[in-house]
XYZ file of C-alpha atoms in Angstrom:
618
model
C 28.112 126.204 69.992
C 30.082 124.946 73.100
C 32.878 127.053 72.694
C 30.834 130.505 72.914
C 31.350 130.616 76.692
C 33.967 129.893 79.200
C 31.797 127.196 81.131
C 31.515 125.274 77.432
C 35.274 125.622 76.915
C 36.444 124.406 80.174
C 34.090 121.568 80.263
C 35.640 120.701 76.639
C 38.973 121.005 77.636
C 38.622 118.413 80.821
C 36.488 115.912 78.289
C 38.943 115.913 75.679
C 42.070 115.840 78.173
C 40.328 113.143 79.845
C 40.889 114.784 83.476
C 40.837 112.935 86.540
C 40.180 114.053 90.272
C 43.363 111.934 91.211
C 46.908 112.981 91.287
C 47.593 116.571 90.220
C 44.608 117.431 87.750
C 42.948 119.127 90.030
C 46.160 121.425 90.613
C 45.772 122.487 86.989
C 42.429 124.148 87.634
C 43.845 125.626 91.007
C 46.948 127.062 89.368
C 44.791 128.579 86.769
C 42.655 130.689 89.236
C 46.037 131.529 91.245
C 47.503 132.964 88.051
C 44.092 134.891 87.251
C 43.943 136.241 90.818
C 40.747 134.214 91.575
C 39.886 132.517 94.878
C 39.382 128.691 95.142
C 35.578 129.393 95.260
C 35.818 131.755 92.517
C 34.687 130.313 89.128
C 36.719 130.521 85.828
C 33.301 131.175 84.116
C 33.598 134.993 85.180
C 36.523 135.284 82.656
C 36.506 135.475 78.671
C 37.275 132.172 77.074
C 40.314 133.407 75.392
C 41.996 134.075 78.955
C 40.976 130.652 79.973
C 42.634 129.191 77.316
C 45.878 131.016 77.457
C 46.065 130.486 81.129
C 45.471 126.594 80.601
C 48.498 126.277 78.382
C 50.752 128.787 80.319
C 50.137 126.321 83.418
C 50.976 123.392 81.303
C 54.127 124.686 80.292
C 56.295 122.452 82.541
C 55.161 119.654 80.329
C 56.697 120.871 77.349
C 60.061 121.253 79.331
C 59.843 117.201 80.567
C 59.402 116.450 76.872
C 62.552 118.390 76.292
C 64.477 116.627 79.047
C 63.031 113.194 78.025
C 64.239 113.653 74.353
C 67.538 114.220 76.022
C 67.306 111.034 77.821
C 66.474 109.305 74.524
C 69.798 110.854 72.918
C 71.793 109.566 76.011
C 70.363 106.082 75.530
C 71.994 106.189 71.968
C 68.546 106.887 70.122
C 69.984 109.696 67.857
C 70.307 107.252 64.762
C 66.761 106.323 64.789
C 63.474 107.805 65.921
C 62.339 104.348 67.046
C 65.269 102.219 67.809
C 64.708 102.921 71.624
C 61.204 102.787 73.210
C 59.965 103.385 76.602
C 57.442 100.611 77.931
C 55.476 101.050 81.264
C 54.055 98.057 82.769
C 51.372 98.129 85.460
C 49.170 95.480 87.493
C 46.066 97.325 85.599
C 47.513 97.605 82.092
C 49.818 95.072 80.102
C 52.063 97.725 78.639
C 52.535 101.145 76.989
C 55.279 102.217 74.448
C 56.581 105.446 73.465
C 59.423 106.109 71.413
C 61.251 109.378 70.645
C 58.952 110.721 68.019
C 56.188 110.634 70.550
C 57.671 113.210 72.656
C 59.053 115.076 69.338
C 55.429 115.383 68.118
C 54.177 116.293 71.593
C 56.706 119.178 71.942
C 55.880 120.459 68.555
C 52.317 120.854 69.013
C 52.322 122.235 72.286
C 54.614 124.810 71.045
C 52.092 125.301 68.146
C 49.368 125.857 70.659
C 51.403 128.430 72.649
C 52.164 130.454 69.383
C 48.561 130.509 67.958
C 46.432 131.256 71.228
C 47.891 135.093 71.638
C 48.711 137.263 69.080
C 50.552 141.182 69.887
C 49.468 144.197 68.097
C 51.492 147.287 67.974
C 50.736 150.636 66.437
C 53.045 150.638 63.205
C 53.433 154.353 63.614
C 54.150 154.681 67.361
C 56.505 151.228 67.582
C 59.587 153.629 68.509
C 57.451 154.649 71.329
C 57.929 151.384 73.011
C 61.437 152.179 73.718
C 60.480 155.559 75.370
C 60.250 154.017 78.646
C 63.629 152.302 78.218
C 66.384 153.863 80.787
C 69.630 153.453 78.681
C 72.287 152.166 80.915
C 70.933 153.210 83.868
C 69.022 149.862 84.519
C 72.500 148.295 85.144
C 72.306 149.889 88.636
C 69.831 147.576 89.540
C 70.988 148.257 93.429
C 68.835 151.499 92.899
C 65.818 149.104 93.156
C 64.771 147.722 96.741
C 62.260 145.028 95.732
C 63.762 141.701 96.293
C 61.731 139.747 93.770
C 62.518 142.259 90.954
C 66.534 141.570 91.540
C 65.697 137.629 91.419
C 63.875 137.970 87.997
C 66.907 140.575 86.822
C 69.353 138.160 87.940
C 67.828 135.135 86.202
C 67.161 137.159 83.292
C 70.817 138.130 82.874
C 72.666 135.284 84.120
C 70.653 132.223 82.554
C 70.438 133.106 78.632
C 69.067 129.598 78.037
C 65.835 130.230 79.492
C 63.393 133.007 80.052
C 62.719 133.711 84.060
C 59.783 131.952 85.683
C 59.637 133.977 88.844
C 56.363 135.842 89.502
C 56.540 139.519 89.939
C 54.525 141.453 92.881
C 54.563 144.577 90.826
C 50.560 145.272 91.132
C 50.701 145.081 95.080
C 54.019 146.937 95.137
C 52.632 149.899 93.268
C 49.419 150.407 94.970
C 48.368 153.692 96.767
C 50.275 156.003 94.257
C 48.620 158.591 92.467
C 49.733 157.040 89.285
C 49.144 153.323 90.250
C 46.649 152.932 87.711
C 48.966 154.108 84.601
C 51.897 152.190 86.490
C 49.768 148.912 86.691
C 48.553 148.772 82.896
C 52.175 149.734 82.269
C 53.306 146.579 83.774
C 50.274 144.652 82.329
C 52.012 145.713 78.862
C 55.162 144.688 79.774
C 53.997 141.582 80.666
C 52.336 140.843 77.568
C 55.519 141.841 75.720
C 57.099 139.412 77.667
C 54.706 136.645 76.939
C 55.336 137.502 72.980
C 59.208 136.772 73.851
C 58.664 133.615 75.765
C 56.599 132.175 72.180
C 60.189 131.643 71.053
C 62.853 129.598 72.924
C 65.394 132.248 74.426
C 68.240 129.877 73.583
C 67.560 129.883 69.948
C 65.094 132.887 69.622
C 67.408 134.443 66.773
C 66.860 131.590 64.771
C 63.139 132.072 64.917
C 62.930 135.910 63.818
C 62.562 135.331 60.129
C 59.228 133.390 60.931
C 57.522 136.713 62.081
C 56.365 139.749 60.484
C 58.774 142.853 59.989
C 56.967 144.538 62.985
C 57.154 141.464 65.232
C 61.001 141.102 64.061
C 61.966 144.491 65.271
C 60.365 143.636 68.659
C 62.422 140.424 68.539
C 65.619 142.195 67.688
C 65.159 144.910 70.618
C 65.776 141.497 73.245
C 69.339 141.845 71.934
C 69.367 145.102 74.098
C 67.831 143.873 77.299
C 64.695 145.867 76.720
C 62.397 143.730 78.961
C 64.653 144.543 81.939
C 65.155 148.103 81.116
C 61.540 148.623 80.792
C 60.975 146.970 84.155
C 63.674 148.708 85.794
C 61.601 152.170 85.079
C 58.470 150.754 86.329
C 59.870 150.065 89.671
C 62.186 152.942 89.753
C 58.983 155.139 89.076
C 56.776 153.225 91.752
C 59.664 153.342 94.410
C 60.740 156.846 93.643
C 57.480 158.715 92.554
C 56.401 160.428 95.835
C 60.289 162.048 96.105
C 60.230 163.213 92.603
C 59.659 166.970 91.756
C 56.327 167.993 90.118
C 57.876 168.445 86.596
C 59.484 165.070 86.721
C 56.187 163.435 87.916
C 54.470 165.279 84.853
C 57.414 163.847 82.560
C 56.882 160.415 84.047
C 52.741 160.546 83.678
C 53.050 161.657 79.981
C 55.898 159.069 79.377
C 53.599 156.156 80.693
C 50.741 157.342 78.581
C 52.649 157.527 75.491
C 54.027 154.107 76.341
C 50.300 152.616 76.642
C 49.163 154.040 73.610
C 51.465 152.059 71.633
C 50.358 148.645 72.850
C 47.172 146.907 71.624
C 46.629 143.100 72.408
C 44.153 140.840 71.052
C 43.649 137.117 71.490
C 42.732 135.116 68.403
C 39.227 133.579 68.286
C 39.460 130.195 70.222
C 37.579 128.449 67.607
C 40.532 128.997 65.149
C 42.860 126.796 67.587
C 40.334 123.985 68.234
C 42.103 121.415 66.133
C 45.397 122.251 67.316
C 44.793 121.709 70.920
C 42.537 118.764 70.289
C 45.407 117.187 68.568
C 47.740 117.923 71.680
C 45.293 116.513 74.131
C 44.752 113.417 72.199
C 48.383 112.346 72.174
C 49.326 109.329 73.917
C 51.935 111.183 76.044
C 49.301 113.477 77.175
C 46.733 110.746 78.392
C 49.701 109.002 80.201
C 51.001 112.266 81.752
C 51.297 110.681 85.260
C 54.064 108.274 83.694
C 55.629 111.087 81.898
C 56.294 112.856 84.990
C 57.797 109.612 86.561
C 60.214 109.425 83.465
C 60.946 113.020 83.958
C 62.129 112.064 87.725
C 64.520 109.455 86.050
C 66.001 112.123 83.650
C 66.814 114.321 86.834
C 68.555 111.303 88.531
C 70.533 110.576 85.594
C 71.567 114.093 84.872
C 73.336 114.667 87.789
C 76.273 112.470 86.477
C 78.370 112.856 83.181
C 77.214 110.690 80.327
C 80.495 108.847 80.247
C 79.463 107.487 83.919
C 76.057 106.323 82.755
C 75.156 102.947 81.254
C 71.450 102.260 80.270
C 70.127 98.593 80.398
C 68.303 98.284 77.124
C 66.357 95.113 76.386
C 65.337 94.370 72.884
C 65.667 98.136 72.243
C 63.266 99.003 74.875
C 63.946 100.639 78.142
C 61.307 99.030 80.545
C 59.561 100.632 83.563
C 57.801 97.673 84.810
C 55.699 97.241 87.946
C 57.568 94.262 88.678
C 60.846 96.162 88.973
C 63.881 96.381 86.482
C 67.224 97.857 86.388
C 67.271 100.868 84.271
C 70.822 102.330 84.379
C 74.213 101.917 86.184
C 76.424 104.774 87.461
C 80.273 104.168 87.403
C 82.015 106.487 89.965
C 85.734 105.678 90.617
C 85.643 102.012 91.492
C 82.040 101.440 92.279
C 78.964 100.899 90.375
C 75.530 102.101 91.478
C 72.597 100.522 89.736
C 69.387 102.741 89.166
C 66.156 100.577 89.881
C 62.668 101.126 89.167
C 60.198 99.550 91.585
C 62.452 97.280 93.166
C 60.771 95.271 95.909
C 62.331 94.185 98.756
C 60.842 92.188 102.050
C 60.535 94.344 104.808
C 62.652 94.150 107.838
C 60.203 96.116 109.875
C 56.423 95.919 109.367
C 55.342 98.716 106.980
C 52.243 100.994 108.155
C 51.575 102.463 104.609
C 48.375 101.552 102.676
C 48.986 98.967 100.297
C 52.292 97.987 101.749
C 52.150 94.534 103.614
C 55.325 92.446 104.006
C 57.409 94.489 101.306
C 58.454 97.682 100.103
C 58.509 98.912 96.588
C 59.694 102.590 95.980
C 59.464 104.341 92.586
C 63.486 104.512 92.290
C 66.195 102.926 94.215
C 69.884 103.332 93.801
C 71.924 100.381 94.695
C 75.463 99.754 95.465
C 76.036 96.163 95.766
C 73.211 93.306 95.870
C 69.731 94.763 95.100
C 68.405 92.023 97.323
C 70.098 93.327 100.234
C 68.512 96.135 101.960
C 71.574 97.537 103.360
C 73.194 98.287 100.202
C 70.412 100.676 98.845
C 71.936 104.178 98.811
C 68.946 106.374 97.455
C 65.376 106.205 97.378
C 63.192 108.397 95.359
C 59.285 108.174 95.654
C 57.182 110.131 93.078
C 53.956 111.590 94.017
C 51.083 113.473 91.852
C 48.437 114.301 94.062
C 45.960 117.140 93.956
C 46.525 117.916 97.730
C 49.590 116.772 99.780
C 48.371 113.836 101.935
C 50.085 113.785 105.055
C 49.485 110.522 106.449
C 50.358 108.730 102.924
C 53.460 110.890 102.633
C 54.651 110.330 106.319
C 54.138 106.517 106.037
C 56.419 106.434 102.981
C 59.149 108.138 104.555
C 58.942 105.556 107.534
C 58.623 102.531 105.691
C 61.427 103.599 103.246
C 63.807 104.875 106.109
C 63.220 101.805 108.387
C 63.263 99.218 105.605
C 66.130 100.809 103.538
C 68.343 101.764 106.586
C 71.117 103.083 105.011
C 69.431 105.165 102.017
C 68.744 108.979 101.723
C 65.072 108.832 101.037
C 63.760 111.769 98.688
C 60.060 112.346 98.355
C 59.070 114.635 95.248
C 55.613 115.978 94.781
C 54.181 117.736 91.657
C 51.869 119.901 93.918
C 52.183 121.449 97.060
C 53.768 120.172 100.352
C 53.821 121.308 103.754
C 56.758 120.073 105.207
C 56.110 120.935 108.575
C 53.066 118.756 108.652
C 55.241 115.722 107.205
C 57.800 116.410 109.972
C 55.534 116.125 112.926
C 53.993 112.988 111.440
C 57.345 111.373 111.123
C 59.139 113.099 113.898
C 60.696 109.723 115.012
C 62.482 109.763 111.874
C 65.882 111.628 111.946
C 65.494 114.561 109.571
C 68.993 114.099 107.996
C 67.536 110.381 106.505
C 64.873 112.250 104.220
C 64.010 115.208 102.060
C 60.796 116.702 100.651
C 60.498 118.448 97.650
C 57.333 120.530 96.873
C 56.074 121.462 93.331
C 58.685 119.556 92.080
C 58.735 120.556 88.357
C 60.773 121.939 85.508
C 62.608 125.411 86.219
C 62.122 124.792 90.016
C 65.176 125.784 91.969
C 64.930 122.550 93.988
C 65.703 120.487 91.102
C 69.294 121.495 91.299
C 69.115 120.589 94.986
C 67.521 117.186 94.200
C 70.547 116.290 91.777
C 73.262 117.402 94.420
C 71.781 115.551 97.261
C 71.931 112.360 94.909
C 75.421 113.047 93.821
C 76.516 113.511 97.595
C 74.862 110.477 98.719
C 76.863 108.255 96.171
C 79.972 110.454 96.385
C 80.537 109.200 99.757
C 80.552 105.330 98.930
C 83.387 106.115 96.032
C 86.106 108.163 98.124
C 84.873 111.344 96.854
C 85.364 114.756 98.338
C 83.841 118.238 97.621
C 85.480 121.121 95.901
C 84.694 124.576 96.542
C 86.107 126.288 93.627
C 86.159 129.743 95.435
C 89.224 128.309 97.605
C 92.657 127.537 96.427
C 94.022 124.083 96.918
C 97.465 123.087 97.499
C 98.613 119.360 96.576
C 101.658 118.716 98.575
C 104.218 115.611 97.885
C 106.239 114.648 100.949
C 108.891 111.803 101.091
C 111.480 110.761 103.980
C 115.077 110.641 103.949
C 115.610 106.860 103.151
C 117.469 106.370 100.835
C 118.846 109.702 100.148
C 118.974 109.581 96.493
C 115.320 108.732 95.952
C 113.600 111.414 93.519
C 110.049 111.629 93.028
C 108.140 114.220 90.608
C 104.665 115.682 91.045
C 102.640 116.055 88.160
C 99.306 117.647 87.081
C 97.479 117.342 84.167
C 94.533 119.449 83.093
C 92.070 118.093 80.505
C 88.908 119.079 78.580
C 87.256 118.646 75.436
C 89.732 121.245 73.569
C 93.136 120.717 75.269
C 95.637 118.726 77.433
C 98.023 120.890 79.385
C 100.839 119.794 81.897
C 102.328 121.252 84.941
C 105.303 119.575 86.397
C 109.202 120.196 86.710
C 109.868 120.647 82.872
C 106.316 121.960 81.641
C 104.151 124.503 83.068
C 101.331 125.149 81.022
C 98.112 125.208 83.201
C 97.057 128.654 83.635
C 96.120 129.583 87.295
C 98.055 126.846 89.025
C 101.762 127.202 90.225
C 104.740 124.644 90.578
C 106.881 124.463 93.649
C 110.062 123.375 91.675
C 111.999 119.962 91.157
C 113.662 118.517 94.504
C 115.800 115.649 93.440
C 116.769 114.018 96.798
C 115.539 112.699 100.102
C 114.049 114.160 102.306
C 111.744 116.008 99.564
C 108.700 118.204 99.148
C 106.994 119.288 96.107
C 103.852 121.082 95.715
C 101.344 122.341 93.016
C 98.597 125.017 94.020
C 95.569 125.698 92.180
C 94.545 129.337 92.435
C 91.916 129.586 89.708
C 90.230 126.513 88.575
C 89.045 126.057 85.084
C 86.159 123.817 83.666
C 87.671 120.428 83.000
C 89.555 117.478 84.856
C 92.623 117.839 87.054
C 94.733 114.740 87.336
C 97.219 114.138 89.706
C 100.169 111.810 89.280
C 103.540 111.041 90.879
C 106.556 109.380 89.168
C 109.447 107.516 90.501
C 112.264 109.190 88.911
C 114.625 106.845 90.561
C 113.299 103.763 88.932
C 116.260 101.530 90.286
C 114.801 102.216 93.951
C 111.615 100.706 94.879
C 108.873 103.093 94.983
C 107.756 102.538 98.357
C 111.051 102.807 99.983
C 110.761 106.766 100.453
C 106.990 106.336 101.902
C 105.571 108.712 99.734
C 102.650 110.813 100.802
C 100.164 113.210 99.220
C 98.339 116.118 101.225
C 95.243 117.728 99.877
C 94.996 121.085 101.639
C 92.020 123.271 100.582
C 92.330 126.850 101.787
C 90.654 127.544 105.103
C 89.784 123.753 105.352
C 90.662 122.685 109.045
C 90.940 118.945 107.713
C 93.853 117.943 105.597
C 93.101 114.858 103.149
C 96.101 112.178 103.661
C 96.838 109.686 100.893
C 99.750 107.130 101.187
C 101.006 105.366 98.206
C 99.666 101.638 97.890
C 101.772 98.771 98.361
C 102.750 97.213 95.361
C 104.602 93.661 94.442
C 106.065 94.850 91.293
C 109.120 97.070 90.990
C 107.933 97.907 87.256
C 104.927 100.131 88.676
C 106.659 103.450 88.997
C 103.519 105.681 88.169
C 101.120 106.388 91.347
C 97.818 107.469 90.141
C 96.693 109.822 93.124
C 93.428 111.476 92.537
C 91.262 113.391 89.806
C 89.079 116.741 90.306
C 86.136 117.365 88.302
C 85.225 120.966 88.575
C 81.965 120.786 86.389
C 80.621 118.510 89.012
C 82.920 120.208 92.036
C 84.237 117.158 93.451
C 87.349 114.971 93.510
C 87.864 111.376 94.052
C 90.751 109.603 95.186
C 92.254 106.828 93.184
C 95.155 105.682 94.750
C 96.561 103.079 92.281
C 99.912 102.122 90.704
C 100.459 102.038 87.063
C 103.307 100.905 85.035
C 102.745 103.985 82.826
C 100.776 107.594 83.065
C 97.311 107.279 81.254
C 95.253 110.425 80.633
C 91.575 110.250 80.211
C 89.259 113.165 79.778
C 86.276 111.384 81.322
C 85.607 111.279 84.923
């Protein structure tokens, strides 16, 4: 039987998965070897089929999150009423089209999770289950500063502060605990901890309580322990013993050895026979979304572009209930910020101003994604370019030529190059040394749960914000919004208003109402010259909306030359906003600015209105 040895198993996986030596398929094998501690020239055949099988699906785990993010995209495209009312269509020079609807991704995610759950089973001696907690440290693990290892602290911080996902940080315990009299016990203890962690990760952390009923009574008891931070507690002691063992007394050392031995006796981990799972992973590898995994990665990049902005700002361009990603170029979505509209294009082709040097580019350039403010045919109007790479090995020449061609032929655009695999930035910098570094950014191993994803979204936001009268907010600093006006005429009376809005409430801060927590109002000034101010000391999640009213309606709004000064604590530069001119004396409300604390930005509106209009969206 082909599955009786690792070579047969691996060959079957590659055959059924339709692996290619192009793009990032080769990375799968490399990453498996890395996780298993093998060198590039060592063979997977040296390991058991069960180990190879488990590691294969662990390396593929980013795909599962990609499916989830794409499902969110369908939902945002208004696909929640039907699984088939929005489809994604790929078109290329080589194939006519391939269509996926939401059901494809639901099925793929479901099958992938089934594979993960069935490949490994944890067994614990029922009589000794309580001994698992013998290595726990009570409340001492909360004193994390007692551990010196920096990677432990990264893992612990992500574990405690991001309760929607399990940490993905790789720990270095084996190397860290070497050359100790109890190294073998500590390393085995860590392997048991890792296996216990793998068991927890079979359940989505965000919803793990909902899944407990599906497990046996014994496994339920293990799962419930997560509510007590058992994983961090056990890990803390392993690092604590590794760091301090040589300084402990002899009696303390003996206690630790006994404790570790008792802990290890509790665990027994077995992998189910691979052949029992053949049907499950056959079904997964035959899914259309697996065969088109290169295109799926490209869609996922699009979800990260869109995710940078509130849903209310985004409009999708759907044709015949289909979101099309064609080779010939299409507008996928529009993002409205303030009074500006930014269109997101795929494969937008424009004539080259400077002759391209990259392979396949002759007289034009055609990046994967372009964000345009204005005319898509005018290269001056492109704000951001995103190029997606899926190479088995970063190609210095190909990558640097793409950066050179796109920066020169989209002269005002920020160019972002993302790769599923690993990129050596220094080699690219040297190859593209004539291009200013502030024109482009590189993203290595760009995939779900990589910390660079947040940076990617932030750069896109910042690039668009500078076109739409935006400024960045630092919530660690207080802000003072000052209204000033001159002495002509003497009886002119302006009033400063702040409204705080979120999904739950709307609050006002002004001369007659002071409901906004964490903000202070100076007091009402009723004649010229005048000054009123509002100071925000503690920011809340939502929208801060700033208005000015001309209380002296019989006097023209502009007569007092009202001015708003925005002063961020410790900010050298003050933002000054003058009231706009208006021919109508009926326009007595000045909408000054809005601040969104979820995006950490404010934008200047500076528009006259005949009445106040408070809206909760950005």
